[in-house]
Amino acid sequence: MTRPESAPWAPDTVVVSAGRPPHAVDQPVNSPIVLSSTFHSLGEPDAGEKVYGRFTNPTWDPLEETIAQLEDCELPALAYASGMAAVAAALSLLPPGGTIVIPSHAYNGSLSLVAELEKTLGLSVRRVDLADTDAAIAALAGADMAWLESPTNPMLEVADLPVLLAAAREAGVLTVVDNTFSTPLRQRPLQQGADVVVHSATKYMGGHSDVVLGAVVTRNPELRSRLHGMRTLHGAIAGPFEAWLTLRGIRTMALRLDRAEASAMELAKRLAGHPAISRVRYPGLPEDPGHQRAAEQLEGFGAIVAIEVAGGAEAADAMLAKLLLWTPATSLGGVESLAERRRRHPGEPGTVPDNLVRLSVGIENVEDLHVDLTAALG
Ligand SMILES: Cc1ncc(COP(=O)(O)O)c(C=O)c1O
């Protein structure tokens, strides 16, 4: 699919139109799944040959092309076995014994992996409050990599991403942005100067809680070539069926996100006044500390709301046990609404309140979602 330079399609068109076979008689409308672990190949393999299913699979191509177009990247994305495989791949760009700046709040898998590398590989780690721009910039001096996530999971803090990315560039620090929460429909970090973007496509891209997959995107050919080589050697590749399902999910991402985001806004407003809730975090609420930045930087406030249940962790667990429509489960970004008390995970930072319940708002009827939540809150 070529995108005319003069009239690039809008992102909500790209999700539908990118990565299709050419318009020609007898071509399928959807790209096929290729289930083959190896490909006809003779003699010394040419650089362009497929060769083997760990090196390449034609089912990845339309997915990688589509994610790249969405992130405004000329080079194809790289698909991985999971979001964490994508995170690990990006972290492998660090030099031995390097220094990384990470947010004190972010997806706990990424934080735990960095903590593990700190112990085992002598990585030097600087943990900062990303919402505090001055502190984050001060931490960049002499670092090798800045790991950025905004809004953060699950606290929904909003970083001043353009300013941090510019400061990192000036300081010669490689930047990686986990764009899972915002999706490229709401934030395109490469346009703001990020070197690398990672995704858990398990979330909004897949969108149906039926696939685990990750992606890395970079405009830098040298970085992409290193990542590509390491993916082949590490073998953290996406299964062809998972790649196909993820692309199928992306086709409706714009619709799903619009609907879920509108419901998240409505629920956040209503829950903000609820007596059984001590605090609602949602960047779309005018009183939220991240609101101003989010309004300036994001093309939408997203579909994750965090609530703190009055009465503590026990009251939060009691509420979760009473839900009939919302599913008490981890993960986010699916069509079905999920709720989870994040501190039930031992890896969650202790500064995340233990009564904080992360709501991943799905696409059900918003009144039903509200009725179910308020009934469970009692
Ligand atoms: C922001 C973020 N990044 C990365 C991941 C890891 O992705 P996966 O579960 O696909 O490995 C998650 C998973 O919850 C996440 O929320």
CSV table of C-alpha atoms and ligand atoms in Angstrom, one decimal:
chain,number,residue,atom,x,y,z
A,1,MET,CA,0.0,0.0,0.0
A,2,THR,CA,1.6,3.3,-1.0
A,3,ARG,CA,0.7,6.5,0.7
A,4,PRO,CA,0.7,9.5,-1.6
A,5,GLU,CA,3.2,12.0,-0.3
A,6,SER,CA,0.8,14.9,-1.1
A,7,ALA,CA,-2.2,13.4,0.7
A,8,PRO,CA,-1.2,11.0,3.5
A,9,TRP,CA,-4.2,9.1,4.8
A,10,ALA,CA,-5.5,10.0,8.3
A,11,PRO,CA,-4.5,7.5,11.0
A,12,ASP,CA,-8.1,6.3,11.3
A,13,THR,CA,-7.9,5.4,7.6
A,14,VAL,CA,-4.5,3.9,7.9
A,15,VAL,CA,-5.7,1.3,10.4
A,16,VAL,CA,-8.1,0.1,7.8
A,17,SER,CA,-6.2,0.5,4.6
A,18,ALA,CA,-2.5,-0.2,5.3
A,19,GLY,CA,-0.9,-3.6,4.8
A,20,ARG,CA,-3.4,-4.8,2.2
A,21,PRO,CA,-2.4,-6.8,-0.9
A,22,PRO,CA,-2.3,-4.7,-4.1
A,23,HIS,CA,-5.5,-3.7,-5.9
A,24,ALA,CA,-5.5,-6.3,-8.7
A,25,VAL,CA,-7.9,-8.9,-9.9
A,26,ASP,CA,-7.8,-12.1,-7.9
A,27,GLN,CA,-5.7,-10.6,-5.1
A,28,PRO,CA,-7.3,-11.4,-1.7
A,29,VAL,CA,-8.5,-8.4,0.2
A,30,ASN,CA,-6.8,-9.6,3.4
A,31,SER,CA,-3.2,-10.8,3.6
A,32,PRO,CA,-3.0,-14.5,4.1
A,33,ILE,CA,-1.5,-16.4,7.0
A,34,VAL,CA,1.6,-18.2,6.0
A,35,LEU,CA,2.2,-21.3,8.1
A,36,SER,CA,5.6,-22.5,7.1
A,37,SER,CA,8.7,-22.9,9.2
A,38,THR,CA,11.0,-22.9,6.2
A,39,PHE,CA,11.1,-21.6,2.6
A,40,HIS,CA,12.6,-22.9,-0.6
A,41,SER,CA,16.1,-21.8,-0.7
A,42,LEU,CA,19.3,-23.0,-2.5
A,43,GLY,CA,23.0,-22.3,-1.8
A,44,GLU,CA,24.2,-19.3,0.1
A,45,PRO,CA,21.0,-17.4,1.1
A,46,ASP,CA,20.6,-14.0,-0.6
A,47,ALA,CA,19.9,-11.1,1.7
A,48,GLY,CA,16.3,-10.9,0.2
A,49,GLU,CA,15.4,-14.6,0.7
A,50,LYS,CA,13.0,-15.7,3.3
A,51,VAL,CA,15.0,-18.8,4.2
A,52,TYR,CA,13.5,-19.8,7.6
A,53,GLY,CA,10.6,-18.9,9.8
A,54,ARG,CA,12.6,-17.4,12.6
A,55,PHE,CA,14.3,-15.0,10.2
A,56,THR,CA,11.1,-13.9,8.5
A,57,ASN,CA,7.5,-14.7,7.8
A,58,PRO,CA,5.3,-13.0,5.1
A,59,THR,CA,2.5,-12.7,7.7
A,60,TRP,CA,4.6,-10.2,9.6
A,61,ASP,CA,5.1,-7.9,6.7
A,62,PRO,CA,1.6,-6.2,6.5
A,63,LEU,CA,1.4,-5.9,10.3
A,64,GLU,CA,4.9,-4.4,10.5
A,65,GLU,CA,4.1,-2.0,7.6
A,66,THR,CA,0.8,-0.9,9.2
A,67,ILE,CA,2.3,-0.3,12.6
A,68,ALA,CA,5.1,1.7,11.0
A,69,GLN,CA,2.7,3.8,9.0
A,70,LEU,CA,0.7,4.5,12.2
A,71,GLU,CA,3.8,5.6,14.0
A,72,ASP,CA,4.9,7.7,11.0
A,73,CYS,CA,8.0,5.6,10.3
A,74,GLU,CA,9.5,4.9,6.9
A,75,LEU,CA,11.1,1.6,8.1
A,76,PRO,CA,8.9,-1.4,8.9
A,77,ALA,CA,8.2,-2.1,12.6
A,78,LEU,CA,9.5,-5.3,14.1
A,79,ALA,CA,7.0,-7.7,15.6
A,80,TYR,CA,7.9,-9.7,18.7
A,81,ALA,CA,6.4,-12.6,20.7
A,82,SER,CA,5.0,-10.2,23.3
A,83,GLY,CA,5.2,-6.6,24.6
A,84,MET,CA,7.9,-7.8,27.0
A,85,ALA,CA,9.9,-9.3,24.2
A,86,ALA,CA,9.8,-5.9,22.5
A,87,VAL,CA,10.8,-4.2,25.8
A,88,ALA,CA,13.7,-6.6,26.3
A,89,ALA,CA,14.8,-6.0,22.7
A,90,ALA,CA,14.9,-2.3,23.2
A,91,LEU,CA,16.8,-2.7,26.5
A,92,SER,CA,19.3,-4.8,24.7
A,93,LEU,CA,20.4,-1.6,22.9
A,94,LEU,CA,22.1,-0.5,26.2
A,95,PRO,CA,25.9,-0.9,26.4
A,96,PRO,CA,27.3,-3.3,29.0
A,97,GLY,CA,27.1,-1.7,32.5
A,98,GLY,CA,25.2,1.3,30.9
A,99,THR,CA,23.1,3.8,32.7
A,100,ILE,CA,19.3,4.0,32.2
A,101,VAL,CA,16.8,6.6,33.4
A,102,ILE,CA,13.4,5.1,34.1
A,103,PRO,CA,10.2,6.3,35.5
A,104,SER,CA,9.5,5.4,39.1
A,105,HIS,CA,6.0,4.4,37.9
A,106,ALA,CA,5.6,2.5,34.7
A,107,TYR,CA,4.5,-0.9,33.6
A,108,ASN,CA,5.8,-3.2,36.3
A,109,GLY,CA,7.2,-5.8,33.9
A,110,SER,CA,9.5,-3.2,32.4
A,111,LEU,CA,10.5,-2.0,35.8
A,112,SER,CA,11.1,-5.5,37.1
A,113,LEU,CA,13.2,-6.4,34.0
A,114,VAL,CA,15.4,-3.3,34.5
A,115,ALA,CA,15.7,-4.2,38.2
A,116,GLU,CA,16.8,-7.7,37.3
A,117,LEU,CA,19.4,-6.3,34.8
A,118,GLU,CA,20.6,-3.9,37.6
A,119,LYS,CA,21.3,-7.0,39.8
A,120,THR,CA,22.7,-9.4,37.2
A,121,LEU,CA,24.4,-7.2,34.5
A,122,GLY,CA,25.5,-4.2,36.5
A,123,LEU,CA,23.1,-1.8,34.8
A,124,SER,CA,23.0,1.5,36.6
A,125,VAL,CA,19.5,2.7,37.1
A,126,ARG,CA,18.2,6.2,37.9
A,127,ARG,CA,14.5,6.2,38.9
A,128,VAL,CA,12.7,9.5,38.4
A,129,ASP,CA,9.2,11.0,38.7
A,130,LEU,CA,8.5,11.6,35.0
A,131,ALA,CA,6.0,14.3,35.6
A,132,ASP,CA,8.7,16.3,37.3
A,133,THR,CA,10.4,17.6,34.1
A,134,ASP,CA,13.4,19.3,35.9
A,135,ALA,CA,14.2,16.2,37.9
A,136,ALA,CA,13.9,14.0,34.8
A,137,ILE,CA,16.2,16.3,32.7
A,138,ALA,CA,18.8,16.4,35.6
A,139,ALA,CA,18.9,12.6,35.6
A,140,LEU,CA,19.8,12.5,31.9
A,141,ALA,CA,23.4,13.7,32.3
A,142,GLY,CA,25.8,10.9,31.3
A,143,ALA,CA,23.0,8.4,30.9
A,144,ASP,CA,22.9,6.0,27.9
A,145,MET,CA,19.1,5.5,27.7
A,146,ALA,CA,15.9,7.2,28.8
A,147,TRP,CA,12.9,4.9,29.2
A,148,LEU,CA,9.7,6.9,28.9
A,149,GLU,CA,6.1,6.0,29.3
A,150,SER,CA,3.3,8.6,29.2
A,151,PRO,CA,0.7,8.4,30.6
A,152,THR,CA,2.3,6.0,33.1
A,153,ASN,CA,0.8,2.7,34.0
A,154,PRO,CA,-1.1,2.6,36.3
A,155,MET,CA,-0.8,6.1,37.9
A,156,LEU,CA,-1.6,8.0,34.7
A,157,GLU,CA,1.1,10.7,35.3
A,158,VAL,CA,1.7,12.7,32.1
A,159,ALA,CA,5.3,13.5,31.1
A,160,ASP,CA,6.3,16.5,29.1
A,161,LEU,CA,7.4,14.2,26.3
A,162,PRO,CA,8.5,16.7,23.7
A,163,VAL,CA,10.7,18.6,26.2
A,164,LEU,CA,12.2,15.4,27.7
A,165,LEU,CA,12.9,14.0,24.2
A,166,ALA,CA,14.6,17.2,23.1
A,167,ALA,CA,16.7,17.3,26.3
A,168,ALA,CA,17.7,13.7,25.8
A,169,ARG,CA,18.7,14.3,22.2
A,170,GLU,CA,20.8,17.3,23.3
A,171,ALA,CA,22.5,15.1,26.0
A,172,GLY,CA,23.1,12.3,23.5
A,173,VAL,CA,20.8,9.9,25.4
A,174,LEU,CA,18.9,7.2,23.4
A,175,THR,CA,15.2,7.5,24.0
A,176,VAL,CA,12.7,4.7,24.1
A,177,VAL,CA,8.9,5.4,24.5
A,178,ASP,CA,6.4,2.7,25.5
A,179,ASN,CA,3.4,4.0,23.6
A,180,THR,CA,1.1,1.1,24.6
A,181,PHE,CA,-1.4,3.2,26.6
A,182,SER,CA,-1.8,6.1,24.1
A,183,THR,CA,-1.5,4.1,20.9
A,184,PRO,CA,-0.2,5.9,17.7
A,185,LEU,CA,-3.8,7.2,17.3
A,186,ARG,CA,-3.2,9.5,20.3
A,187,GLN,CA,0.5,10.1,20.4
A,188,ARG,CA,3.3,9.6,17.9
A,189,PRO,CA,6.6,9.8,19.8
A,190,LEU,CA,8.9,9.4,16.7
A,191,GLN,CA,7.5,12.7,15.4
A,192,GLN,CA,8.4,14.3,18.7
A,193,GLY,CA,12.0,13.1,18.4
A,194,ALA,CA,12.0,9.6,20.1
A,195,ASP,CA,14.6,7.1,18.8
A,196,VAL,CA,12.6,4.0,19.5
A,197,VAL,CA,8.9,3.2,20.3
A,198,VAL,CA,7.8,0.0,21.9
A,199,HIS,CA,4.3,-1.5,22.0
A,200,SER,CA,2.4,-4.2,23.8
A,201,ALA,CA,0.2,-4.9,20.8
A,202,THR,CA,-1.6,-7.3,23.2
A,203,LYS,CA,-3.6,-4.3,24.3
A,204,TYR,CA,-5.3,-1.8,22.0
A,205,MET,CA,-3.9,-3.1,18.7
A,206,GLY,CA,-5.0,-6.6,19.2
A,207,GLY,CA,-8.0,-5.2,21.1
A,208,HIS,CA,-9.9,-8.5,21.9
A,209,SER,CA,-7.7,-10.0,24.7
A,210,ASP,CA,-7.0,-13.0,22.5
A,211,VAL,CA,-3.5,-12.4,21.4
A,212,VAL,CA,-0.1,-11.6,23.0
A,213,LEU,CA,2.3,-9.7,20.7
A,214,GLY,CA,4.8,-6.8,20.8
A,215,ALA,CA,6.3,-4.3,18.4
A,216,VAL,CA,9.3,-2.0,18.1
A,217,VAL,CA,9.5,0.9,15.7
A,218,THR,CA,12.5,3.1,14.9
A,219,ARG,CA,13.4,5.4,12.0
A,220,ASN,CA,17.1,4.8,12.6
A,221,PRO,CA,18.3,2.1,10.1
A,222,GLU,CA,21.3,1.1,12.2
A,223,LEU,CA,19.2,0.6,15.3
A,224,ARG,CA,16.7,-1.3,13.3
A,225,SER,CA,19.3,-3.6,11.8
A,226,ARG,CA,20.7,-4.3,15.3
A,227,LEU,CA,17.2,-5.1,16.6
A,228,HIS,CA,16.4,-7.2,13.6
A,229,GLY,CA,19.6,-9.2,14.0
A,230,MET,CA,19.0,-9.8,17.7
A,231,ARG,CA,15.4,-10.8,17.1
A,232,THR,CA,16.6,-13.5,14.8
A,233,LEU,CA,19.2,-14.7,17.3
A,234,HIS,CA,17.0,-14.4,20.4
A,235,GLY,CA,14.1,-16.0,18.5
A,236,ALA,CA,11.4,-13.9,20.3
A,237,ILE,CA,9.3,-13.9,17.1
A,238,ALA,CA,5.6,-13.4,16.7
A,239,GLY,CA,3.6,-16.5,15.6
A,240,PRO,CA,2.0,-16.0,12.2
A,241,PHE,CA,-1.5,-16.5,13.6
A,242,GLU,CA,-0.9,-13.9,16.3
A,243,ALA,CA,0.5,-11.5,13.7
A,244,TRP,CA,-2.6,-12.0,11.5
A,245,LEU,CA,-5.0,-11.6,14.5
A,246,THR,CA,-3.2,-8.4,15.6
A,247,LEU,CA,-3.6,-6.8,12.2
A,248,ARG,CA,-7.3,-7.8,12.2
A,249,GLY,CA,-7.6,-6.1,15.6
A,250,ILE,CA,-5.9,-2.9,14.3
A,251,ARG,CA,-8.6,-2.6,11.6
A,252,THR,CA,-11.1,-1.5,14.3
A,253,MET,CA,-8.7,0.2,16.7
A,254,ALA,CA,-9.8,3.8,15.9
A,255,LEU,CA,-13.5,2.9,16.4
A,256,ARG,CA,-12.9,1.0,19.6
A,257,LEU,CA,-10.6,3.6,21.1
A,258,ASP,CA,-13.1,6.5,20.3
A,259,ARG,CA,-15.9,4.6,22.0
A,260,ALA,CA,-13.9,3.4,25.0
A,261,GLU,CA,-12.4,6.9,25.5
A,262,ALA,CA,-15.7,8.6,25.4
A,263,SER,CA,-17.0,6.1,28.0
A,264,ALA,CA,-13.8,6.6,30.1
A,265,MET,CA,-14.4,10.3,30.2
A,266,GLU,CA,-18.0,9.9,31.2
A,267,LEU,CA,-17.2,7.3,33.9
A,268,ALA,CA,-14.3,9.4,35.3
A,269,LYS,CA,-16.6,12.4,35.7
A,270,ARG,CA,-19.3,10.4,37.4
A,271,LEU,CA,-17.0,8.5,39.7
A,272,ALA,CA,-15.2,11.7,40.7
A,273,GLY,CA,-18.1,12.5,42.9
A,274,HIS,CA,-18.8,9.0,44.3
A,275,PRO,CA,-18.6,8.8,48.1
A,276,ALA,CA,-17.0,5.3,48.0
A,277,ILE,CA,-14.1,6.6,45.9
A,278,SER,CA,-11.4,8.8,47.5
A,279,ARG,CA,-9.6,9.7,44.2
A,280,VAL,CA,-10.1,9.4,40.5
A,281,ARG,CA,-7.1,9.7,38.2
A,282,TYR,CA,-7.8,10.4,34.6
A,283,PRO,CA,-6.0,13.0,32.4
A,284,GLY,CA,-9.2,14.0,30.8
A,285,LEU,CA,-10.6,15.5,34.1
A,286,PRO,CA,-9.8,19.2,34.3
A,287,GLU,CA,-8.7,18.9,37.9
A,288,ASP,CA,-6.2,16.1,37.1
A,289,PRO,CA,-2.6,17.1,37.6
A,290,GLY,CA,-1.7,15.8,34.1
A,291,HIS,CA,-4.7,17.5,32.4
A,292,GLN,CA,-3.0,20.5,30.9
A,293,ARG,CA,-0.1,18.6,29.4
A,294,ALA,CA,-2.3,15.8,28.2
A,295,ALA,CA,-4.6,18.4,26.5
A,296,GLU,CA,-1.6,19.9,24.8
A,297,GLN,CA,0.2,16.7,23.8
A,298,LEU,CA,-2.3,13.9,23.3
A,299,GLU,CA,-5.0,13.6,20.7
A,300,GLY,CA,-7.2,12.0,23.3
A,301,PHE,CA,-7.1,11.1,27.0
A,302,GLY,CA,-7.3,7.4,26.5
A,303,ALA,CA,-9.5,4.7,28.0
A,304,ILE,CA,-7.8,3.9,31.3
A,305,VAL,CA,-9.1,5.4,34.6
A,306,ALA,CA,-7.6,4.7,38.0
A,307,ILE,CA,-9.8,4.9,41.1
A,308,GLU,CA,-8.8,4.7,44.7
A,309,VAL,CA,-11.5,3.0,46.7
A,310,ALA,CA,-12.3,4.6,50.1
A,311,GLY,CA,-11.8,1.9,52.8
A,312,GLY,CA,-8.5,0.6,51.4
A,313,ALA,CA,-7.3,-2.6,49.7
A,314,GLU,CA,-9.9,-4.7,51.4
A,315,ALA,CA,-12.8,-2.5,50.2
A,316,ALA,CA,-11.3,-2.5,46.7
A,317,ASP,CA,-11.1,-6.3,46.6
A,318,ALA,CA,-14.7,-6.5,47.9
A,319,MET,CA,-15.8,-4.2,45.1
A,320,LEU,CA,-14.0,-6.3,42.5
A,321,ALA,CA,-15.6,-9.5,43.8
A,322,LYS,CA,-19.1,-8.0,43.3
A,323,LEU,CA,-18.7,-6.9,39.7
A,324,LEU,CA,-21.0,-8.7,37.2
A,325,LEU,CA,-20.2,-7.0,33.9
A,326,TRP,CA,-16.6,-5.7,34.4
A,327,THR,CA,-14.1,-8.6,34.5
A,328,PRO,CA,-11.7,-8.6,37.4
A,329,ALA,CA,-8.5,-9.4,35.4
A,330,THR,CA,-5.2,-8.0,34.5
A,331,SER,CA,-4.4,-6.4,31.1
A,332,LEU,CA,-6.1,-3.6,29.2
A,333,GLY,CA,-7.2,-2.4,25.8
A,334,GLY,CA,-9.7,-5.1,25.0
A,335,VAL,CA,-13.3,-4.7,23.9
A,336,GLU,CA,-14.4,-5.9,27.4
A,337,SER,CA,-14.0,-3.8,30.5
A,338,LEU,CA,-11.4,-5.0,33.0
A,339,ALA,CA,-10.7,-3.9,36.5
A,340,GLU,CA,-7.7,-4.8,38.7
A,341,ARG,CA,-6.2,-3.7,42.0
A,342,ARG,CA,-2.6,-3.3,40.8
A,343,ARG,CA,-0.8,-3.8,44.1
A,344,ARG,CA,-1.9,-7.4,44.1
A,345,HIS,CA,1.2,-7.9,42.0
A,346,PRO,CA,4.3,-8.2,44.1
A,347,GLY,CA,6.3,-6.3,41.4
A,348,GLU,CA,4.1,-3.2,41.6
A,349,PRO,CA,6.0,-0.2,43.1
A,350,GLY,CA,5.1,0.4,46.8
A,351,THR,CA,4.3,4.0,45.9
A,352,VAL,CA,1.2,2.9,43.9
A,353,PRO,CA,-1.6,3.2,46.4
A,354,ASP,CA,-2.8,-0.3,47.5
A,355,ASN,CA,-6.4,0.7,47.0
A,356,LEU,CA,-5.8,1.8,43.4
A,357,VAL,CA,-8.0,-0.1,40.9
A,358,ARG,CA,-7.1,0.3,37.3
A,359,LEU,CA,-10.1,0.4,35.0
A,360,SER,CA,-9.6,-0.5,31.4
A,361,VAL,CA,-12.8,0.8,29.9
A,362,GLY,CA,-14.2,-1.3,27.0
A,363,ILE,CA,-16.9,-0.7,24.4
A,364,GLU,CA,-20.0,-1.9,26.3
A,365,ASN,CA,-22.9,0.4,26.9
A,366,VAL,CA,-21.6,3.1,29.3
A,367,GLU,CA,-24.7,3.1,31.4
A,368,ASP,CA,-24.3,-0.6,32.1
A,369,LEU,CA,-20.7,-0.1,33.0
A,370,HIS,CA,-21.7,2.7,35.4
A,371,VAL,CA,-24.5,0.7,37.0
A,372,ASP,CA,-22.3,-2.3,37.5
A,373,LEU,CA,-19.5,-0.3,39.1
A,374,THR,CA,-21.7,1.7,41.4
A,375,ALA,CA,-23.6,-1.4,42.5
A,376,ALA,CA,-20.3,-3.1,43.3
A,377,LEU,CA,-19.1,0.0,45.2
A,378,GLY,CA,-22.3,-0.4,47.3
B,1,LIG,C1,2.6,-0.3,29.1
B,1,LIG,C2,2.9,-1.8,28.9
B,1,LIG,N1,4.0,-2.1,28.3
B,1,LIG,C3,4.4,-3.4,28.1
B,1,LIG,C4,3.6,-4.4,28.5
B,1,LIG,C5,4.0,-5.9,28.3
B,1,LIG,O1,3.3,-6.4,27.3
B,1,LIG,P1,2.9,-8.0,27.1
B,1,LIG,O2,2.0,-8.3,28.2
B,1,LIG,O3,2.3,-8.0,25.8
B,1,LIG,O4,4.2,-8.7,27.2
B,1,LIG,C6,2.4,-4.1,29.2
B,1,LIG,C7,1.5,-5.2,29.6
B,1,LIG,O5,0.6,-5.0,30.4
B,1,LIG,C8,2.0,-2.8,29.4
B,1,LIG,O6,0.9,-2.4,30.0
